Amino acid sequence: MIRLQFYGLLRLMLSGKESLELPWHEGDTVGLLLEKFQAVEKIPVTGKLIDEHGTLHAGTIILLNRRNILHLKKLDTQVNDGDVLALFPPGAGG
Amino acid sequence: MGNGWHGKLLRVNLSEKICTIEALNMDWAAAYIGGRGLATKYLTEEIDPTTDALGTDNKLIFATGPLTGTYGAANGRYMVVTKSPLTGTVASSNSGGYFPCELKYSGFDMIIFEGKAEQPLYLKIHNQHAELADAAHLWGKTTDETEDQIRAEFHGDAKVACIGPAGENLVRFACIINDKHRAAGRSGVGAVMGSKNLKAIAVRGTGGVTTANPSGFREAARETLKMLRTHPVTSEGLPALGTAILVNIINQSGALPTNNSQFGTFDKAESISGERLVQTYLKRNKGCMGCVIACARVTKLTGSRFTGSGEGPEYETLWSLGATCGISDMAAIVKASYLCDEYGMDTITIGSTVACAMELYQRGLITEDEVGMPLNFGDADVMVKLVEMTGKGEGFGNKIGLGSYRLADSYGVPELSMTVKKQEFPAYDGRAIQGMGLEYATSNRGACHVRGYLVSPEILGLPEKLDPQAIEGKAAWAKAFQDVTALVDSAGVCLFTTFSIGVPQVTRLLNAATGSNHTDDQMMVAGDRIWNMERLFNLKAGITPAQDTLPKRILSEPLPDGPMKGIVSRLPEMLPEYYSVRGWGTDGIPTAVKLQQLGLV
Ligand code: SF4
């Protein structure tokens, strides 16, 4: 299983839901998991993270086991069984 | 004058009780932009940098920028510039709210306070009329009470900036609060105000501010507003969750200093997160004057343990009164945050100082007898109590009021103070985010996040993503961010706009407002000039380049947990490159050539 964790606006949109488990399949990537996530939700959620061309928004943070996928293979990063994927729509502060 | 300026400064001699109006030095305004830059120029010209920060000879300057009171990019900021009693460096603290625009609309661009009042006074400004009034009846009152009282006796629509009891008691990190909840927060500017027996400034201004090129300004403002309204950070993230959104981001990144930086993650971060704040005490968001972002949090405590309402806490406060004290009790943090506003104290420094005291207690250096209670990490009630005692100047609170460096030093362990140049770190571990470590070490007012917010590229990926662990190129990034921030602070614009707009937009607004025709590069040079001027002030004040460093813990104790486990700051590798990109000598002193280029000799 893969655990998806929701933060920021995503959590607010999902009425406070903090996480979700999705079954893992050989060959899963971060991008594929986002598609699966969208398929199980009734409202459009992944648009908060990626645009209509499937490009990450400026400021979107996706951490795979606490490593930013921008320093891995971005949406093509391979995901392994038991991994944790933390999803943060763009946010900032100081 | 019709160019973003009125061309007037108000000089207030508190010793003589005299207010005089002077022409603003427009040559300086052109070279140093305004706000932070211009006020620092005045400070540099008018005080001896070695002077006692709490002595009569220090001056306290309230400065707007040429964009303060205009529109387009959250243009409602001012700076308080003085010599800091916490660090001994130049201090310049920024705040928003409604006071800065009101000051501008009174027809004054800047106020310089000098001398020291014999008795408590406050300054009343009604457009071009300024007078000092007795403040004996306000002394001892909280910032809330002070503002209410002044509005009742002076003008119902006046905007007020004032100190609370902490400023009066010369707490080294006392701040100046305006509009009840906005703080010129860091470096102890409130203590300087208290040392001058100046309780408050109340302004009623009904004029405006005009720009040199109104149609060009409208166009420039239309562009910036569009960018702010469409960028996901400034249009969605900040309004919905405020700065508090960072708690989970920074914790997951392994960069949330916990238990006085003994750890880089906090296992209870979720309990003090922005998401949790939305679900508990948040009532609505709110903006400073004219701001389309509206990141402020209006909150109210419900429940039996603590009561009150106000604004905040911000991310920094959730961390300082939370994670770094090992505290996960949101209600206690919200309460302590309110108390900090009411007493007028910097939440970052007080939280970090309480955390330092907790570590001293953990190590047996501070005893229960001294504090009057046990002082364990994680004890929220004790934290709230200490905040109150510090604000009131009671018991062990007087030691907390010195800041963590002087506190730890008094026990012979200054290295346990998580400071640079005696100012406490904000909420990012300098090991986990290498560029931030460099930025803390080189910041002109001691450790600070709003002198060059490298968290933005290193963690948030804005404007592009950098690896927080890489050190290559970080020196140039630090310089660029420091210079841009100096420009933005001087213009009168909120730094948060720079998550979506950049130097071209600020330059365009400045050109249209002031009638100049600067290039982006020239504006970056202005930022560099301001940075170097601050550096020169510090050098003359006796702050040597040897103080461009980090506590031993950050340099040599590897992070024991989280994704950045095993890592220390690589500052020694980055610092020489930083000096080099700054055009300074290897000794960290700006070279004659550099100063010549910047027009600083
Ligand atoms: S972004 Fe936030 S702090 Fe900045 S001006 Fe707007 S409301 Fe104030």
XYZ file of C-alpha atoms and ligand atoms in Angstrom:
703
model
C 0.000 0.000 0.000
C 0.999 3.594 -0.523
C 0.026 6.240 2.014
C -0.912 9.612 0.597
C -0.818 12.478 3.099
C -2.736 15.699 2.461
C -1.683 19.137 3.571
C -2.702 22.740 3.153
C -5.529 23.508 0.761
C -5.790 19.891 -0.255
C -6.729 18.887 3.259
C -9.232 21.725 3.515
C -10.815 20.636 0.219
C -11.040 17.066 1.498
C -12.920 18.225 4.608
C -10.039 17.612 6.943
C -9.038 14.186 5.647
C -5.369 13.724 6.533
C -4.438 10.670 4.500
C -5.529 7.847 2.265
C -4.094 4.448 1.387
C -3.924 3.275 -2.198
C -2.894 -0.191 -3.379
C 0.589 -0.382 -4.855
C 1.340 -1.969 -8.202
C 4.655 -2.760 -9.838
C 5.738 0.193 -11.991
C 3.785 2.809 -10.052
C 5.156 6.324 -10.318
C 4.215 9.481 -8.458
C 2.324 10.670 -11.534
C 0.340 7.421 -11.782
C -0.546 7.578 -8.121
C -1.864 11.108 -8.547
C -4.105 9.813 -11.323
C -5.356 7.018 -9.074
C -5.921 9.511 -6.275
C -8.016 11.699 -8.579
C -9.996 8.664 -9.690
C -11.145 7.882 -6.139
C -12.069 11.463 -5.189
C -15.339 13.048 -6.286
C -13.948 16.581 -6.515
C -11.036 17.794 -8.669
C -8.041 17.598 -6.364
C -4.872 17.084 -8.342
C -5.380 20.421 -10.111
C -4.087 21.993 -6.912
C -0.754 20.263 -7.521
C -0.367 20.034 -11.298
C -1.724 21.936 -14.278
C -3.803 20.579 -17.148
C -0.632 19.526 -18.964
C 0.484 17.477 -16.015
C 3.224 19.907 -14.987
C 3.773 20.616 -11.324
C 2.664 24.120 -10.275
C 5.391 26.457 -9.104
C 5.513 25.919 -5.359
C 3.910 22.474 -5.277
C 5.794 20.201 -2.900
C 5.546 16.445 -3.172
C 7.706 14.521 -0.762
C 8.336 10.821 -1.276
C 9.468 9.453 2.061
C 10.341 13.051 2.943
C 12.446 13.626 -0.191
C 11.253 16.230 -2.667
C 10.489 14.540 -5.978
C 11.986 17.546 -7.778
C 15.348 16.175 -6.677
C 14.367 12.673 -7.802
C 12.648 12.003 -11.131
C 9.737 14.350 -10.563
C 6.381 12.781 -11.489
C 8.227 9.826 -13.058
C 9.795 8.878 -9.736
C 9.222 5.172 -8.996
C 7.188 4.385 -5.912
C 7.702 1.247 -3.818
C 5.302 -0.648 -1.622
C 5.008 1.009 1.792
C 6.150 4.436 0.601
C 4.637 7.634 1.950
C 3.768 10.449 -0.395
C 3.138 13.865 1.208
C 1.242 16.310 -1.001
C 1.464 20.063 -0.416
C -0.235 22.494 -2.812
C 1.692 25.782 -3.140
C 1.948 27.667 0.112
C 4.474 29.933 1.715
C 5.117 32.121 4.666
C 7.959 33.495 6.649
C 5.779 66.625 -4.090
C 3.774 64.237 -6.210
C 6.444 61.570 -6.533
C 5.567 59.079 -3.810
C 7.030 61.474 -1.278
C 5.804 64.485 0.648
C 9.392 65.552 1.085
C 8.912 66.061 4.813
C 10.263 64.489 7.929
C 9.182 65.196 11.457
C 11.997 65.499 13.964
C 10.954 65.037 17.569
C 13.377 65.997 20.277
C 12.052 64.254 23.359
C 14.489 65.918 25.770
C 13.403 69.377 24.671
C 9.812 68.383 23.840
C 10.101 70.039 20.448
C 8.712 68.883 17.087
C 10.159 70.388 13.922
C 9.404 69.764 10.283
C 12.369 69.331 7.945
C 12.770 68.782 4.255
C 13.514 65.168 3.405
C 16.910 64.732 1.800
C 15.788 63.786 -1.700
C 19.297 62.885 -2.881
C 19.414 60.280 -0.166
C 15.869 59.170 -1.013
C 17.011 58.529 -4.580
C 20.122 56.588 -3.574
C 18.629 54.642 -0.637
C 15.041 54.257 -1.976
C 13.199 54.932 1.315
C 12.079 52.940 4.376
C 14.881 50.723 5.609
C 17.544 52.161 3.295
C 16.790 55.830 3.773
C 16.286 55.564 7.533
C 19.562 53.671 7.894
C 21.283 56.448 5.949
C 19.916 58.998 8.426
C 20.895 56.807 11.371
C 24.396 56.347 10.009
C 24.813 60.087 9.554
C 23.317 61.051 12.885
C 24.522 58.608 15.524
C 27.826 57.153 16.584
C 27.447 53.396 15.940
C 29.241 52.679 19.218
C 26.619 54.547 21.218
C 24.629 52.752 23.914
C 21.482 51.446 22.205
C 19.431 52.286 25.290
C 21.166 55.632 25.883
C 19.959 59.132 25.099
C 22.130 59.423 21.995
C 20.519 56.561 20.093
C 17.780 57.628 17.701
C 14.579 55.899 16.699
C 13.331 56.357 13.147
C 9.925 55.476 11.725
C 10.162 55.456 7.961
C 7.794 54.885 5.078
C 8.868 54.158 1.527
C 7.823 55.899 -1.673
C 5.272 53.133 -2.288
C 3.770 53.163 1.219
C 0.176 54.264 0.917
C -0.036 53.610 -2.825
C -1.487 50.406 -4.216
C -0.616 47.473 -6.393
C 1.524 45.204 -4.260
C 0.573 45.267 -0.570
C 2.105 48.724 -0.302
C 1.392 49.411 3.331
C 4.636 48.853 5.172
C 6.976 50.913 7.306
C 10.279 50.279 9.035
C 11.560 51.146 12.484
C 15.287 51.755 12.337
C 17.605 52.247 15.296
C 20.577 50.626 16.985
C 19.535 47.335 18.561
C 19.869 46.715 22.299
C 19.741 42.970 21.642
C 22.491 42.686 19.049
C 24.363 46.003 19.003
C 23.860 45.984 15.227
C 21.667 48.206 13.168
C 18.031 47.235 13.775
C 15.338 47.647 11.210
C 11.993 46.055 11.859
C 9.161 46.008 9.380
C 5.435 46.131 10.006
C 2.181 46.545 8.123
C -1.378 47.049 9.330
C -2.958 50.469 8.900
C -0.551 52.730 10.770
C 2.044 53.041 7.974
C -0.433 54.367 5.392
C -1.988 56.689 7.955
C 1.455 58.117 8.691
C 2.022 58.688 5.006
C -1.400 60.291 4.628
C -0.571 62.737 7.420
C 1.950 64.310 5.086
C 5.097 63.008 6.782
C 7.398 60.478 5.201
C 9.455 59.812 8.269
C 9.755 60.575 11.982
C 13.064 60.795 13.821
C 12.953 60.628 17.608
C 15.990 61.830 19.478
C 16.921 62.463 23.107
C 14.926 61.114 26.019
C 11.773 62.398 27.640
C 11.919 63.118 31.349
C 8.427 61.757 31.817
C 6.430 59.334 29.665
C 5.120 61.054 26.541
C 3.291 60.138 23.390
C 3.259 61.831 20.013
C 0.026 62.973 18.421
C -0.023 63.764 14.717
C -3.090 65.158 13.003
C -2.061 65.803 9.426
C 0.656 68.452 9.619
C 0.096 69.214 13.278
C 2.303 67.305 15.703
C 2.527 67.595 19.462
C 3.826 65.651 22.411
C 1.349 64.711 25.096
C 1.690 63.379 28.611
C 1.597 59.568 28.760
C 1.888 59.002 32.504
C -1.624 57.545 32.514
C -0.683 55.107 29.744
C 2.530 53.832 31.317
C 2.096 50.245 32.427
C -0.801 49.621 30.095
C -0.828 46.846 27.516
C -0.726 47.697 23.821
C -4.464 46.976 23.538
C -5.356 49.262 26.399
C -2.998 51.955 25.175
C -4.521 52.041 21.714
C -8.078 52.122 23.057
C -7.273 54.918 25.478
C -5.500 57.037 22.870
C -8.311 56.659 20.399
C -10.767 57.699 23.084
C -8.853 60.810 24.065
C -7.264 61.906 20.773
C -9.178 60.760 17.727
C -11.472 57.808 17.146
C -9.882 57.040 13.784
C -6.273 57.472 14.841
C -3.849 54.680 14.078
C -1.517 53.850 16.921
C 1.930 52.339 17.257
C 2.988 51.774 20.845
C 4.975 49.739 23.315
C 3.618 47.584 26.080
C 5.056 46.969 29.546
C 7.932 44.952 28.009
C 9.220 47.998 26.155
C 8.922 50.060 29.311
C 10.870 47.400 31.226
C 13.584 47.405 28.544
C 13.108 43.757 27.674
C 15.860 43.353 25.082
C 13.468 41.997 22.488
C 10.510 44.271 23.130
C 8.705 45.161 19.933
C 6.545 48.016 18.748
C 2.949 47.033 18.102
C 0.742 48.953 15.719
C -2.956 48.415 15.082
C -2.964 46.129 18.149
C -1.619 43.082 16.382
C 1.038 44.042 13.859
C 4.589 44.087 15.143
C 7.827 45.784 14.212
C 8.991 42.686 15.912
C 12.654 41.929 16.057
C 15.857 43.306 17.555
C 14.333 45.143 20.501
C 13.133 48.327 18.821
C 10.451 48.555 21.552
C 13.106 48.711 24.252
C 14.710 51.699 22.517
C 11.298 53.366 22.501
C 10.888 52.548 26.201
C 14.354 53.889 26.995
C 13.212 57.209 25.552
C 10.056 57.245 27.689
C 8.035 57.300 24.498
C 4.875 55.258 24.907
C 3.114 55.719 21.593
C 2.656 57.500 18.308
C -0.888 58.227 17.251
C -1.589 59.452 13.756
C -4.633 60.761 11.995
C -3.884 61.479 8.363
C -6.521 62.430 5.835
C -4.360 63.349 2.872
C -3.028 60.968 0.298
C 0.035 60.237 -1.695
C 0.461 61.041 -5.329
C 2.673 59.493 -7.951
C 4.758 61.130 -10.656
C 3.210 59.117 -13.442
C -0.347 58.165 -12.468
C -1.248 56.362 -15.664
C 2.051 54.449 -15.690
C 1.489 53.602 -12.051
C -2.018 52.338 -12.737
C -0.672 50.112 -15.428
C 2.161 48.801 -13.266
C -0.260 48.199 -10.403
C -2.657 46.363 -12.682
C 0.144 43.982 -13.627
C 1.214 43.310 -10.029
C -2.337 42.880 -8.782
C -3.025 40.391 -11.528
C 0.065 38.418 -10.605
C -0.837 38.433 -6.913
C -4.405 37.392 -7.664
C -3.418 34.492 -9.880
C -0.309 33.002 -8.245
C -1.402 30.020 -6.142
C 0.688 31.130 -3.144
C -0.604 34.681 -2.904
C -4.137 33.969 -4.126
C -4.834 30.708 -2.301
C -2.187 29.374 0.069
C -1.501 32.479 2.125
C -5.149 33.628 2.404
C -6.420 30.176 3.397
C -3.708 29.001 5.755
C -1.464 31.995 6.370
C 2.184 31.508 7.195
C 1.180 28.656 9.517
C 0.999 26.408 6.465
C 4.749 26.013 6.909
C 4.671 23.944 10.100
C 4.060 20.641 8.329
C 6.182 21.559 5.301
C 9.234 22.463 7.338
C 8.779 19.561 9.741
C 8.492 17.060 6.906
C 11.607 18.610 5.411
C 13.493 17.865 8.626
C 14.165 21.541 9.285
C 11.860 22.365 12.218
C 14.155 23.171 15.156
C 12.861 21.258 18.143
C 13.836 21.384 21.834
C 16.254 24.261 21.299
C 17.578 22.784 18.046
C 18.454 19.450 19.618
C 16.292 17.881 16.884
C 15.126 18.795 13.398
C 11.658 17.285 13.520
C 8.818 17.497 16.022
C 6.672 14.382 16.310
C 3.671 16.478 17.389
C 3.987 19.098 14.627
C 0.529 18.254 13.325
C -1.007 19.571 16.581
C 0.495 23.016 16.037
C 0.033 23.192 12.268
C -1.751 25.724 10.125
C -4.229 23.042 9.121
C -5.046 22.459 12.801
C -5.363 26.198 13.433
C -8.014 26.391 10.709
C -9.946 23.587 12.415
C -9.700 25.116 15.897
C -9.319 28.822 16.603
C -9.283 30.555 13.219
C -12.223 32.876 12.634
C -11.195 34.525 9.371
C -8.285 35.918 7.458
C -7.495 39.605 7.289
C -5.265 41.943 5.327
C -3.105 44.936 6.026
C -4.288 48.106 4.307
C -4.850 47.607 0.608
C -3.468 44.075 0.587
C -5.107 41.553 -1.726
C -3.295 38.626 -0.095
C -4.719 38.965 3.430
C -2.527 36.431 5.192
C -3.300 37.515 8.773
C -5.194 35.136 11.067
C -8.043 36.455 13.194
C -8.431 33.981 16.022
C -10.426 33.448 19.188
C -9.758 31.064 22.017
C -12.637 28.928 23.085
C -12.520 26.578 26.011
C -11.972 26.863 29.700
C -8.198 26.954 30.114
C -7.413 30.101 28.169
C -9.496 32.954 26.868
C -8.932 35.857 24.547
C -9.002 36.896 20.945
C -6.603 38.569 18.598
C -4.482 37.839 15.564
C -2.056 35.051 14.936
C -0.173 32.992 15.728
C 2.045 33.114 12.682
C 4.254 30.208 11.664
C 7.231 31.649 13.517
C 5.218 31.834 16.721
C 3.773 28.329 16.389
C 7.356 27.175 16.219
C 8.950 29.419 18.843
C 6.313 28.927 21.518
C 5.697 25.401 20.237
C 8.219 23.051 18.661
C 11.379 24.585 19.986
C 9.954 24.383 23.494
C 8.684 20.868 22.739
C 5.129 22.172 23.148
C 2.167 20.849 21.181
C -0.639 22.610 23.054
C -2.176 24.907 20.444
C -4.375 26.790 22.929
C -1.370 27.643 25.088
C 0.577 28.870 22.074
C -2.314 31.044 20.915
C -2.651 32.461 24.420
C 1.063 33.169 24.752
C 1.023 34.787 21.318
C -1.743 37.147 22.473
C 0.264 37.937 25.604
C 3.313 38.765 23.484
C 1.231 41.271 21.504
C -0.271 42.761 24.631
C 3.038 43.129 26.478
C 4.853 43.970 23.255
C 7.450 41.229 22.799
C 9.031 39.461 19.848
C 7.551 35.979 19.827
C 10.581 34.461 18.092
C 13.111 35.577 20.658
C 10.995 34.907 23.718
C 10.105 31.380 22.611
C 13.667 30.607 21.720
C 14.857 32.019 25.039
C 12.368 29.889 26.968
C 13.630 26.888 24.977
C 17.210 27.762 25.869
C 16.208 28.024 29.546
C 14.542 24.606 29.246
C 17.771 23.113 27.970
C 19.722 24.771 30.788
C 17.240 23.181 33.180
C 17.516 19.828 31.396
C 21.268 19.990 31.976
C 20.873 20.937 35.631
C 22.281 24.428 35.178
C 19.054 26.167 36.086
C 17.245 24.937 39.179
C 13.578 24.746 40.034
C 14.188 27.158 42.911
C 15.452 29.860 40.606
C 12.478 29.682 38.280
C 9.900 28.943 40.937
C 8.721 25.878 39.021
C 10.091 22.971 37.021
C 11.075 23.964 33.492
C 10.703 20.889 31.357
C 10.472 20.812 27.581
C 6.856 20.336 26.631
C 5.344 22.099 29.637
C 2.880 24.530 28.049
C 1.592 26.051 31.279
C 5.100 26.981 32.347
C 5.761 28.572 28.960
C 2.635 30.744 29.224
C 3.569 31.682 32.782
C 7.097 32.678 31.761
C 5.799 34.818 28.905
C 3.599 36.644 31.370
C 6.396 37.034 33.927
C 8.711 38.408 31.247
C 6.146 40.919 30.065
C 5.522 42.059 33.614
C 9.183 42.017 34.613
C 8.603 39.492 37.400
C 11.076 37.020 38.902
C 12.811 34.704 36.441
C 11.023 36.595 33.655
C 13.684 39.266 34.064
C 16.315 36.743 33.003
C 14.243 35.623 30.032
C 13.943 39.316 29.137
C 17.678 39.417 28.433
C 17.351 37.062 25.466
C 18.907 33.633 25.190
C 22.502 34.724 24.591
C 22.825 36.752 27.771
C 20.856 34.101 29.653
C 23.056 31.192 28.530
C 26.191 33.293 28.936
C 25.286 33.980 32.570
C 25.454 30.205 33.144
C 28.761 29.956 31.291
C 27.305 28.209 28.233
C 26.665 30.859 25.551
C 26.922 28.127 22.933
C 23.503 26.847 24.023
C 21.925 30.048 22.776
C 20.672 29.469 19.233
C 21.644 32.907 18.012
C 23.792 34.806 15.569
C 25.061 38.157 16.825
C 22.883 37.562 19.910
C 19.615 37.373 17.926
C 17.696 34.105 17.947
C 17.163 31.939 14.884
C 13.745 31.884 13.359
C 12.010 28.600 12.589
C 14.406 26.892 10.180
C 17.367 24.709 11.029
C 20.558 26.023 9.449
C 21.862 22.483 9.034
C 18.858 21.169 7.135
C 18.719 24.230 4.868
C 22.312 25.148 4.070
C 21.581 28.485 2.417
C 19.570 29.613 5.437
C 22.529 28.819 7.664
C 24.669 31.096 5.522
C 21.960 33.725 5.524
C 21.671 33.670 9.340
C 25.434 33.971 9.718
C 25.669 36.975 7.433
C 22.426 38.810 8.206
C 23.040 42.395 9.264
C 20.705 42.199 12.240
C 21.658 38.780 13.539
C 19.814 35.567 12.753
C 16.784 36.432 10.704
C 14.559 34.946 8.017
C 13.383 38.214 6.500
C 16.783 39.418 5.382
C 17.136 36.766 2.682
C 14.488 34.065 2.686
C 16.334 31.211 1.025
C 13.671 28.836 2.321
C 11.748 29.993 -0.704
C 14.031 28.363 -3.307
C 15.512 25.690 -1.032
C 12.259 24.246 0.317
C 9.288 25.877 -1.385
C 10.736 25.818 -4.894
C 10.083 29.506 -5.552
C 11.176 30.987 -7.904
C 12.946 27.691 -8.659
C 13.834 24.636 -6.621
C 17.293 24.374 -5.113
C 18.590 21.389 -3.192
C 18.668 22.465 0.478
C 21.737 20.311 1.045
C 23.782 21.652 -1.861
C 26.144 24.509 -1.156
C 27.185 25.344 -4.706
C 25.912 28.750 -5.713
C 24.257 29.426 -2.365
C 26.507 32.417 -1.704
C 25.241 34.172 -4.824
C 21.652 33.258 -3.975
C 22.098 34.641 -0.457
C 23.479 37.907 -1.782
C 20.714 38.258 -4.372
C 17.957 37.570 -1.834
C 19.498 39.924 0.707
C 19.725 42.728 -1.840
C 16.196 42.219 -3.175
C 14.827 42.211 0.369
C 16.657 45.444 1.157
C 15.032 46.965 -1.923
C 11.541 45.711 -1.073
C 11.815 46.830 2.576
C 12.933 50.239 1.417
C 10.185 50.635 -1.170
C 7.395 50.109 1.404
C 6.105 46.850 -0.063
C 5.329 43.643 1.837
C 7.970 40.980 1.345
C 5.289 38.322 0.859
C 4.419 39.800 -2.519
C 7.769 38.541 -3.768
C 6.460 34.986 -3.784
C 4.728 36.047 -6.986
C 6.162 39.364 -8.181
C 9.834 40.174 -8.670
C 12.330 42.981 -9.094
C 10.928 44.073 -12.508
C 7.515 44.739 -10.980
C 8.902 46.572 -7.939
C 11.143 48.646 -10.203
C 8.219 49.513 -12.454
C 6.106 50.631 -9.514
C 8.993 52.649 -8.089
C 9.730 54.330 -11.396
C 6.113 55.303 -11.933
C 5.769 56.543 -8.368
C 8.975 58.548 -8.155
C 9.277 59.602 -11.783
C 12.619 57.906 -12.225
C 13.786 55.598 -14.940
C 15.828 52.983 -13.152
C 16.692 49.622 -14.596
C 16.219 46.421 -12.633
C 19.994 46.182 -12.306
C 20.208 49.646 -10.828
C 17.600 48.683 -8.262
C 19.619 45.599 -7.355
C 22.628 47.862 -6.894
C 20.531 50.021 -4.578
C 19.805 46.906 -2.521
C 23.514 46.096 -2.474
C 24.264 49.690 -1.397
C 21.821 49.421 1.498
C 23.280 46.079 2.546
C 26.821 47.430 2.536
C 25.793 50.563 4.429
C 24.325 48.336 7.153
C 27.507 46.271 7.179
C 29.604 49.412 7.631
C 27.409 50.523 10.526
C 27.924 47.164 12.210
C 31.673 47.186 11.660
C 31.899 50.661 13.198
C 29.735 49.428 16.072
C 32.378 46.791 16.805
C 30.553 43.807 15.304
C 33.430 41.994 13.645
C 33.309 39.504 10.744
C 34.273 36.838 13.304
C 30.630 37.040 14.324
C 29.503 35.862 10.885
C 29.125 32.423 12.339
C 26.661 29.917 13.802
C 26.401 28.230 17.191
C 28.613 25.210 17.744
C 25.575 22.938 17.658
C 24.759 23.914 14.081
C 28.371 23.707 12.946
C 29.384 20.484 14.607
C 26.465 18.498 16.064
C 24.868 16.474 13.256
C 21.083 16.523 13.136
C 20.044 13.354 14.952
C 16.713 12.782 13.213
C 14.540 13.204 10.165
C 15.429 13.270 6.499
C 18.445 15.502 7.147
C 19.871 13.205 9.812
C 23.653 13.267 10.122
C 24.140 16.702 8.623
C 25.887 19.815 9.932
C 26.094 23.292 8.460
C 28.796 23.728 5.835
C 29.120 27.412 6.583
C 32.952 27.412 6.556
C 32.847 26.328 2.915
C 30.237 28.904 1.889
C 31.418 31.982 3.760
C 34.575 32.770 1.720
C 32.528 32.554 -1.459
C 29.915 34.824 0.059
C 32.537 37.447 0.900
C 33.836 37.142 -2.626
C 30.457 37.577 -4.375
C 29.813 40.551 -2.123
C 33.032 42.110 -3.388
C 34.493 42.092 0.107
C 37.996 41.150 1.154
C 38.731 37.688 2.486
C 38.518 39.338 5.904
C 34.823 40.117 5.344
C 35.398 43.868 5.085
C 33.926 45.698 2.076
C 36.817 46.773 -0.152
C 37.489 50.396 -1.071
C 36.678 49.578 -4.687
C 33.333 48.081 -3.743
C 32.410 51.060 -1.601
C 33.461 53.406 -4.369
C 31.233 51.555 -6.841
C 28.280 51.872 -4.499
C 28.898 55.534 -3.735
C 29.492 54.759 -0.075
C 32.715 56.755 0.287
S 0.664 39.679 2.765
Fe 0.015 39.550 4.893
S 1.575 40.688 6.067
Fe 1.814 41.268 3.890
S 0.605 43.130 3.696
Fe -0.724 41.397 3.127
S -1.809 40.830 5.024
Fe -0.075 42.155 5.594
